[in-house]
Amino acid sequence: MDSKTLLIIKESYSRLKNLKLVEIETGIKWQTVYWHLKKEGVPITGDKARYGSATDRLAVFGEQLFQRLVPDAIDNNELKWQSSIDFSVYGVKVDIKTSRLMPAGRNSRGKSFSARWCYCISKQQDIADYFVLLALPENDDEPRHIFLLPKELATAKTTISIPLTMKSKWADYKVSAQELQQFFTAYKKHQAKCTTHRA
């Protein structure tokens, strides 16, 4: 591929963040675009906020909210497509899970359940150091609750379910936005102190 065509696909991808749209715009098959971008070291990250499913967009919203609360967090999804962990914060691996309140109802077997937030942690339970769970109301984007869980509490579970009543052991891990910020600020100070002692 000549350098002019390569420049065109790199510019197209940086603007569109979607391989199939680059194919439509340039007429070059997306597989070829992908191969050349990878060869050039261009991160293939996509844009779930624009092109993802409703679940993807909710996840991106939660990640953006966490980034605003903890501005020093490094967004691993900006560096790699489908990163296994969402953020690195001063060396700590943090995964963000976001859920909208599920109204009370009945499951497929007819058993009733109360209104709750549900989080699937199976993919990250062995690699994240902490989970930040964001509990959103049904029709609002302002979190009703934030939970901060260390990995040791999550390893035996694949799904965490927190009822609206907050009558759950997980309620003990509820933090405010300010407490979440303070936790990571304190961790940063601790890391700096350890580095000073080692030097």
PDB file of C-alpha atoms in Angstrom:
ATOM      1  CA  MET A   1       0.000   0.000   0.000  1.00  0.00           C
ATOM      2  CA  ASP A   2       1.427   3.382  -0.962  1.00  0.00           C
ATOM      3  CA  SER A   3       2.023   6.068   1.675  1.00  0.00           C
ATOM      4  CA  LYS A   4      -0.740   8.346   0.355  1.00  0.00           C
ATOM      5  CA  THR A   5      -3.413   5.605   0.673  1.00  0.00           C
ATOM      6  CA  LEU A   6      -2.069   4.671   4.103  1.00  0.00           C
ATOM      7  CA  LEU A   7      -2.387   8.293   5.208  1.00  0.00           C
ATOM      8  CA  ILE A   8      -5.990   8.369   3.921  1.00  0.00           C
ATOM      9  CA  ILE A   9      -7.050   5.275   5.888  1.00  0.00           C
ATOM     10  CA  LYS A  10      -5.278   6.484   9.050  1.00  0.00           C
ATOM     11  CA  GLU A  11      -7.053   9.848   8.836  1.00  0.00           C
ATOM     12  CA  SER A  12     -10.382   8.177   8.101  1.00  0.00           C
ATOM     13  CA  TYR A  13     -10.041   5.807  11.062  1.00  0.00           C
ATOM     14  CA  SER A  14      -8.934   8.554  13.459  1.00  0.00           C
ATOM     15  CA  ARG A  15     -12.105  10.466  12.578  1.00  0.00           C
ATOM     16  CA  LEU A  16     -14.639   7.612  12.305  1.00  0.00           C
ATOM     17  CA  LYS A  17     -13.282   5.011  14.779  1.00  0.00           C
ATOM     18  CA  ASN A  18     -15.099   2.272  12.873  1.00  0.00           C
ATOM     19  CA  LEU A  19     -13.425  -0.145  10.441  1.00  0.00           C
ATOM     20  CA  LYS A  20     -16.558  -0.773   8.368  1.00  0.00           C
ATOM     21  CA  LEU A  21     -17.213   2.950   7.946  1.00  0.00           C
ATOM     22  CA  VAL A  22     -13.603   3.400   6.811  1.00  0.00           C
ATOM     23  CA  GLU A  23     -14.234   0.657   4.238  1.00  0.00           C
ATOM     24  CA  ILE A  24     -17.314   2.496   2.963  1.00  0.00           C
ATOM     25  CA  GLU A  25     -15.460   5.835   2.826  1.00  0.00           C
ATOM     26  CA  THR A  26     -12.249   4.572   1.220  1.00  0.00           C
ATOM     27  CA  GLY A  27     -13.393   1.519  -0.743  1.00  0.00           C
ATOM     28  CA  ILE A  28     -10.710  -0.590   0.979  1.00  0.00           C
ATOM     29  CA  LYS A  29     -11.897  -3.784   2.707  1.00  0.00           C
ATOM     30  CA  TRP A  30     -12.035  -3.375   6.491  1.00  0.00           C
ATOM     31  CA  GLN A  31      -9.777  -6.416   6.993  1.00  0.00           C
ATOM     32  CA  THR A  32      -7.073  -4.720   4.911  1.00  0.00           C
ATOM     33  CA  VAL A  33      -7.587  -1.457   6.786  1.00  0.00           C
ATOM     34  CA  TYR A  34      -7.242  -3.326  10.081  1.00  0.00           C
ATOM     35  CA  TRP A  35      -4.056  -5.098   8.981  1.00  0.00           C
ATOM     36  CA  HIS A  36      -2.356  -1.880   7.833  1.00  0.00           C
ATOM     37  CA  LEU A  37      -3.412   0.096  10.917  1.00  0.00           C
ATOM     38  CA  LYS A  38      -2.048  -2.643  13.195  1.00  0.00           C
ATOM     39  CA  LYS A  39       1.203  -2.763  11.191  1.00  0.00           C
ATOM     40  CA  GLU A  40       1.534   1.015  11.636  1.00  0.00           C
ATOM     41  CA  GLY A  41       0.934   0.731  15.398  1.00  0.00           C
ATOM     42  CA  VAL A  42      -2.389   2.565  15.307  1.00  0.00           C
ATOM     43  CA  PRO A  43      -4.531   1.469  18.300  1.00  0.00           C
ATOM     44  CA  ILE A  44      -7.781  -0.127  17.096  1.00  0.00           C
ATOM     45  CA  THR A  45     -10.106   1.042  19.849  1.00  0.00           C
ATOM     46  CA  GLY A  46     -13.436   1.617  18.132  1.00  0.00           C
ATOM     47  CA  ASP A  47     -16.059   3.951  19.546  1.00  0.00           C
ATOM     48  CA  LYS A  48     -18.644   2.123  21.645  1.00  0.00           C
ATOM     49  CA  ALA A  49     -20.306   5.403  22.590  1.00  0.00           C
ATOM     50  CA  ARG A  50     -21.276   6.000  18.947  1.00  0.00           C
ATOM     51  CA  TYR A  51     -21.558   2.513  17.478  1.00  0.00           C
ATOM     52  CA  GLY A  52     -22.073   0.134  20.394  1.00  0.00           C
ATOM     53  CA  SER A  53     -25.199  -1.583  21.654  1.00  0.00           C
ATOM     54  CA  ALA A  54     -27.325  -0.071  24.446  1.00  0.00           C
ATOM     55  CA  THR A  55     -25.272  -2.113  26.927  1.00  0.00           C
ATOM     56  CA  ASP A  56     -22.018  -0.809  25.410  1.00  0.00           C
ATOM     57  CA  ARG A  57     -23.245   2.784  25.602  1.00  0.00           C
ATOM     58  CA  LEU A  58     -24.236   2.348  29.252  1.00  0.00           C
ATOM     59  CA  ALA A  59     -20.772   0.926  29.992  1.00  0.00           C
ATOM     60  CA  VAL A  60     -19.113   3.866  28.227  1.00  0.00           C
ATOM     61  CA  PHE A  61     -21.279   6.306  30.189  1.00  0.00           C
ATOM     62  CA  GLY A  62     -20.134   4.713  33.464  1.00  0.00           C
ATOM     63  CA  GLU A  63     -16.502   4.798  32.374  1.00  0.00           C
ATOM     64  CA  GLN A  64     -16.771   8.470  31.441  1.00  0.00           C
ATOM     65  CA  LEU A  65     -18.364   9.241  34.807  1.00  0.00           C
ATOM     66  CA  PHE A  66     -15.534   7.450  36.632  1.00  0.00           C
ATOM     67  CA  GLN A  67     -12.971   9.381  34.547  1.00  0.00           C
ATOM     68  CA  ARG A  68     -14.573  12.662  35.641  1.00  0.00           C
ATOM     69  CA  LEU A  69     -14.490  11.571  39.292  1.00  0.00           C
ATOM     70  CA  VAL A  70     -10.910  10.263  39.099  1.00  0.00           C
ATOM     71  CA  PRO A  71      -9.215  12.404  36.409  1.00  0.00           C
ATOM     72  CA  ASP A  72      -5.791  10.775  36.879  1.00  0.00           C
ATOM     73  CA  ALA A  73      -7.178   7.366  35.903  1.00  0.00           C
ATOM     74  CA  ILE A  74      -5.708   5.982  32.674  1.00  0.00           C
ATOM     75  CA  ASP A  75      -8.457   4.740  30.362  1.00  0.00           C
ATOM     76  CA  ASN A  76      -7.186   1.401  29.039  1.00  0.00           C
ATOM     77  CA  ASN A  77      -9.991   1.327  26.455  1.00  0.00           C
ATOM     78  CA  GLU A  78      -8.348   4.306  24.747  1.00  0.00           C
ATOM     79  CA  LEU A  79      -5.182   2.248  24.372  1.00  0.00           C
ATOM     80  CA  LYS A  80      -6.629  -1.098  23.325  1.00  0.00           C
ATOM     81  CA  TRP A  81      -9.892  -2.416  21.845  1.00  0.00           C
ATOM     82  CA  GLN A  82     -11.861  -4.393  24.449  1.00  0.00           C
ATOM     83  CA  SER A  83      -9.244  -3.967  27.159  1.00  0.00           C
ATOM     84  CA  SER A  84      -9.635  -6.591  29.905  1.00  0.00           C
ATOM     85  CA  ILE A  85      -9.608  -3.886  32.619  1.00  0.00           C
ATOM     86  CA  ASP A  86     -11.141  -0.432  32.154  1.00  0.00           C
ATOM     87  CA  PHE A  87      -8.701   1.745  34.116  1.00  0.00           C
ATOM     88  CA  SER A  88      -5.303   1.867  35.740  1.00  0.00           C
ATOM     89  CA  VAL A  89      -5.098   4.266  38.677  1.00  0.00           C
ATOM     90  CA  TYR A  90      -1.595   4.648  40.117  1.00  0.00           C
ATOM     91  CA  GLY A  91      -0.881   1.015  39.261  1.00  0.00           C
ATOM     92  CA  VAL A  92      -4.226  -0.276  40.554  1.00  0.00           C
ATOM     93  CA  LYS A  93      -6.447  -2.156  38.077  1.00  0.00           C
ATOM     94  CA  VAL A  94     -10.028  -0.861  38.315  1.00  0.00           C
ATOM     95  CA  ASP A  95     -13.017  -2.193  36.407  1.00  0.00           C
ATOM     96  CA  ILE A  96     -16.217  -0.144  36.144  1.00  0.00           C
ATOM     97  CA  LYS A  97     -19.639  -1.770  36.074  1.00  0.00           C
ATOM     98  CA  THR A  98     -22.780   0.250  35.438  1.00  0.00           C
ATOM     99  CA  SER A  99     -26.378  -0.878  35.892  1.00  0.00           C
ATOM    100  CA  ARG A 100     -29.777   0.747  35.573  1.00  0.00           C
ATOM    101  CA  LEU A 101     -32.372  -0.175  38.168  1.00  0.00           C
ATOM    102  CA  MET A 102     -34.339  -3.207  37.029  1.00  0.00           C
ATOM    103  CA  PRO A 103     -37.954  -2.829  38.145  1.00  0.00           C
ATOM    104  CA  ALA A 104     -39.578  -5.573  40.213  1.00  0.00           C
ATOM    105  CA  GLY A 105     -41.137  -8.373  38.216  1.00  0.00           C
ATOM    106  CA  ARG A 106     -41.185 -12.105  37.616  1.00  0.00           C
ATOM    107  CA  ASN A 107     -38.553 -14.306  36.036  1.00  0.00           C
ATOM    108  CA  SER A 108     -39.173 -16.923  33.319  1.00  0.00           C
ATOM    109  CA  ARG A 109     -40.173 -19.497  35.972  1.00  0.00           C
ATOM    110  CA  GLY A 110     -42.759 -17.156  37.470  1.00  0.00           C
ATOM    111  CA  LYS A 111     -40.746 -16.364  40.596  1.00  0.00           C
ATOM    112  CA  SER A 112     -41.053 -12.735  41.695  1.00  0.00           C
ATOM    113  CA  PHE A 113     -38.038 -10.532  42.316  1.00  0.00           C
ATOM    114  CA  SER A 114     -37.616  -7.067  43.801  1.00  0.00           C
ATOM    115  CA  ALA A 115     -36.224  -4.014  42.017  1.00  0.00           C
ATOM    116  CA  ARG A 116     -32.443  -4.309  41.842  1.00  0.00           C
ATOM    117  CA  TRP A 117     -29.155  -3.487  40.155  1.00  0.00           C
ATOM    118  CA  CYS A 118     -27.188  -6.378  38.636  1.00  0.00           C
ATOM    119  CA  TYR A 119     -23.512  -6.516  37.681  1.00  0.00           C
ATOM    120  CA  CYS A 120     -21.650  -9.274  35.860  1.00  0.00           C
ATOM    121  CA  ILE A 121     -18.024  -9.496  36.985  1.00  0.00           C
ATOM    122  CA  SER A 122     -17.079 -12.951  35.684  1.00  0.00           C
ATOM    123  CA  LYS A 123     -14.600 -11.731  33.047  1.00  0.00           C
ATOM    124  CA  GLN A 124     -12.626  -9.472  35.376  1.00  0.00           C
ATOM    125  CA  GLN A 125     -12.994 -11.147  38.772  1.00  0.00           C
ATOM    126  CA  ASP A 126      -9.493 -12.642  38.686  1.00  0.00           C
ATOM    127  CA  ILE A 127      -7.659  -9.651  37.204  1.00  0.00           C
ATOM    128  CA  ALA A 128      -9.201  -6.466  38.643  1.00  0.00           C
ATOM    129  CA  ASP A 129      -7.892  -5.091  41.948  1.00  0.00           C
ATOM    130  CA  TYR A 130     -11.121  -3.146  42.552  1.00  0.00           C
ATOM    131  CA  PHE A 131     -14.598  -2.942  41.096  1.00  0.00           C
ATOM    132  CA  VAL A 132     -16.515   0.324  41.018  1.00  0.00           C
ATOM    133  CA  LEU A 133     -20.241  -0.357  40.671  1.00  0.00           C
ATOM    134  CA  LEU A 134     -22.448   2.515  39.541  1.00  0.00           C
ATOM    135  CA  ALA A 135     -26.163   2.193  40.335  1.00  0.00           C
ATOM    136  CA  LEU A 136     -28.286   4.389  38.072  1.00  0.00           C
ATOM    137  CA  PRO A 137     -32.031   5.035  38.450  1.00  0.00           C
ATOM    138  CA  GLU A 138     -34.332   3.814  35.674  1.00  0.00           C
ATOM    139  CA  ASN A 139     -34.655   7.178  33.935  1.00  0.00           C
ATOM    140  CA  ASP A 140     -31.783   9.344  35.112  1.00  0.00           C
ATOM    141  CA  ASP A 141     -28.023   9.454  34.597  1.00  0.00           C
ATOM    142  CA  GLU A 142     -27.118  10.654  38.089  1.00  0.00           C
ATOM    143  CA  PRO A 143     -25.881   7.633  40.089  1.00  0.00           C
ATOM    144  CA  ARG A 144     -28.050   6.793  43.058  1.00  0.00           C
ATOM    145  CA  HIS A 145     -25.239   4.759  44.627  1.00  0.00           C
ATOM    146  CA  ILE A 146     -21.547   4.042  44.066  1.00  0.00           C
ATOM    147  CA  PHE A 147     -19.914   0.891  45.449  1.00  0.00           C
ATOM    148  CA  LEU A 148     -16.194   0.193  45.762  1.00  0.00           C
ATOM    149  CA  LEU A 149     -15.323  -3.501  46.099  1.00  0.00           C
ATOM    150  CA  PRO A 150     -11.867  -5.036  46.496  1.00  0.00           C
ATOM    151  CA  LYS A 151     -11.261  -8.113  44.352  1.00  0.00           C
ATOM    152  CA  GLU A 152     -11.148 -10.447  47.339  1.00  0.00           C
ATOM    153  CA  LEU A 153     -14.875  -9.910  47.906  1.00  0.00           C
ATOM    154  CA  ALA A 154     -15.817 -10.514  44.311  1.00  0.00           C
ATOM    155  CA  THR A 155     -13.885 -13.667  43.411  1.00  0.00           C
ATOM    156  CA  ALA A 156     -16.567 -16.105  44.604  1.00  0.00           C
ATOM    157  CA  LYS A 157     -19.299 -14.373  42.601  1.00  0.00           C
ATOM    158  CA  THR A 158     -19.984 -13.981  38.910  1.00  0.00           C
ATOM    159  CA  THR A 159     -23.014 -11.731  39.345  1.00  0.00           C
ATOM    160  CA  ILE A 160     -23.599  -9.152  42.044  1.00  0.00           C
ATOM    161  CA  SER A 161     -27.212  -8.222  42.714  1.00  0.00           C
ATOM    162  CA  ILE A 162     -28.082  -5.263  44.944  1.00  0.00           C
ATOM    163  CA  PRO A 163     -31.746  -4.689  45.832  1.00  0.00           C
ATOM    164  CA  LEU A 164     -33.285  -1.221  45.823  1.00  0.00           C
ATOM    165  CA  THR A 165     -33.980  -1.675  49.546  1.00  0.00           C
ATOM    166  CA  MET A 166     -30.185  -1.879  50.093  1.00  0.00           C
ATOM    167  CA  LYS A 167     -30.776  -4.876  52.376  1.00  0.00           C
ATOM    168  CA  SER A 168     -27.639  -6.576  51.164  1.00  0.00           C
ATOM    169  CA  LYS A 169     -24.086  -7.184  52.340  1.00  0.00           C
ATOM    170  CA  TRP A 170     -22.938  -5.111  49.349  1.00  0.00           C
ATOM    171  CA  ALA A 171     -24.491  -1.994  50.922  1.00  0.00           C
ATOM    172  CA  ASP A 172     -21.500  -1.905  53.296  1.00  0.00           C
ATOM    173  CA  TYR A 173     -19.289  -0.986  50.336  1.00  0.00           C
ATOM    174  CA  LYS A 174     -21.284   2.069  49.312  1.00  0.00           C
ATOM    175  CA  VAL A 175     -19.182   5.236  48.966  1.00  0.00           C
ATOM    176  CA  SER A 176     -19.905   8.798  47.963  1.00  0.00           C
ATOM    177  CA  ALA A 177     -18.291  10.351  44.889  1.00  0.00           C
ATOM    178  CA  GLN A 178     -16.053  12.338  47.243  1.00  0.00           C
ATOM    179  CA  GLU A 179     -15.034   9.209  49.173  1.00  0.00           C
ATOM    180  CA  LEU A 180     -14.169   7.479  45.900  1.00  0.00           C
ATOM    181  CA  GLN A 181     -11.933  10.396  44.928  1.00  0.00           C
ATOM    182  CA  GLN A 182     -10.351  10.476  48.386  1.00  0.00           C
ATOM    183  CA  PHE A 183      -9.617   6.740  48.247  1.00  0.00           C
ATOM    184  CA  PHE A 184      -7.552   7.049  45.075  1.00  0.00           C
ATOM    185  CA  THR A 185      -5.893  10.274  46.233  1.00  0.00           C
ATOM    186  CA  ALA A 186      -4.836   8.508  49.443  1.00  0.00           C
ATOM    187  CA  TYR A 187      -3.546   5.583  47.394  1.00  0.00           C
ATOM    188  CA  LYS A 188      -1.463   7.983  45.274  1.00  0.00           C
ATOM    189  CA  LYS A 189       0.051   9.522  48.413  1.00  0.00           C
ATOM    190  CA  HIS A 190       0.799   6.068  49.810  1.00  0.00           C
ATOM    191  CA  GLN A 191       2.531   5.041  46.565  1.00  0.00           C
ATOM    192  CA  ALA A 192       4.613   8.235  46.589  1.00  0.00           C
ATOM    193  CA  LYS A 193       5.642   7.585  50.190  1.00  0.00           C
ATOM    194  CA  CYS A 194       6.666   3.985  49.372  1.00  0.00           C
ATOM    195  CA  THR A 195       8.710   5.176  46.399  1.00  0.00           C
ATOM    196  CA  THR A 196      10.489   7.746  48.590  1.00  0.00           C
ATOM    197  CA  HIS A 197      11.357   5.095  51.203  1.00  0.00           C
ATOM    198  CA  ARG A 198      12.729   2.722  48.549  1.00  0.00           C
ATOM    199  CA  ALA A 199      14.932   5.480  47.104  1.00  0.00           C
TER     200      ALA A 199
END
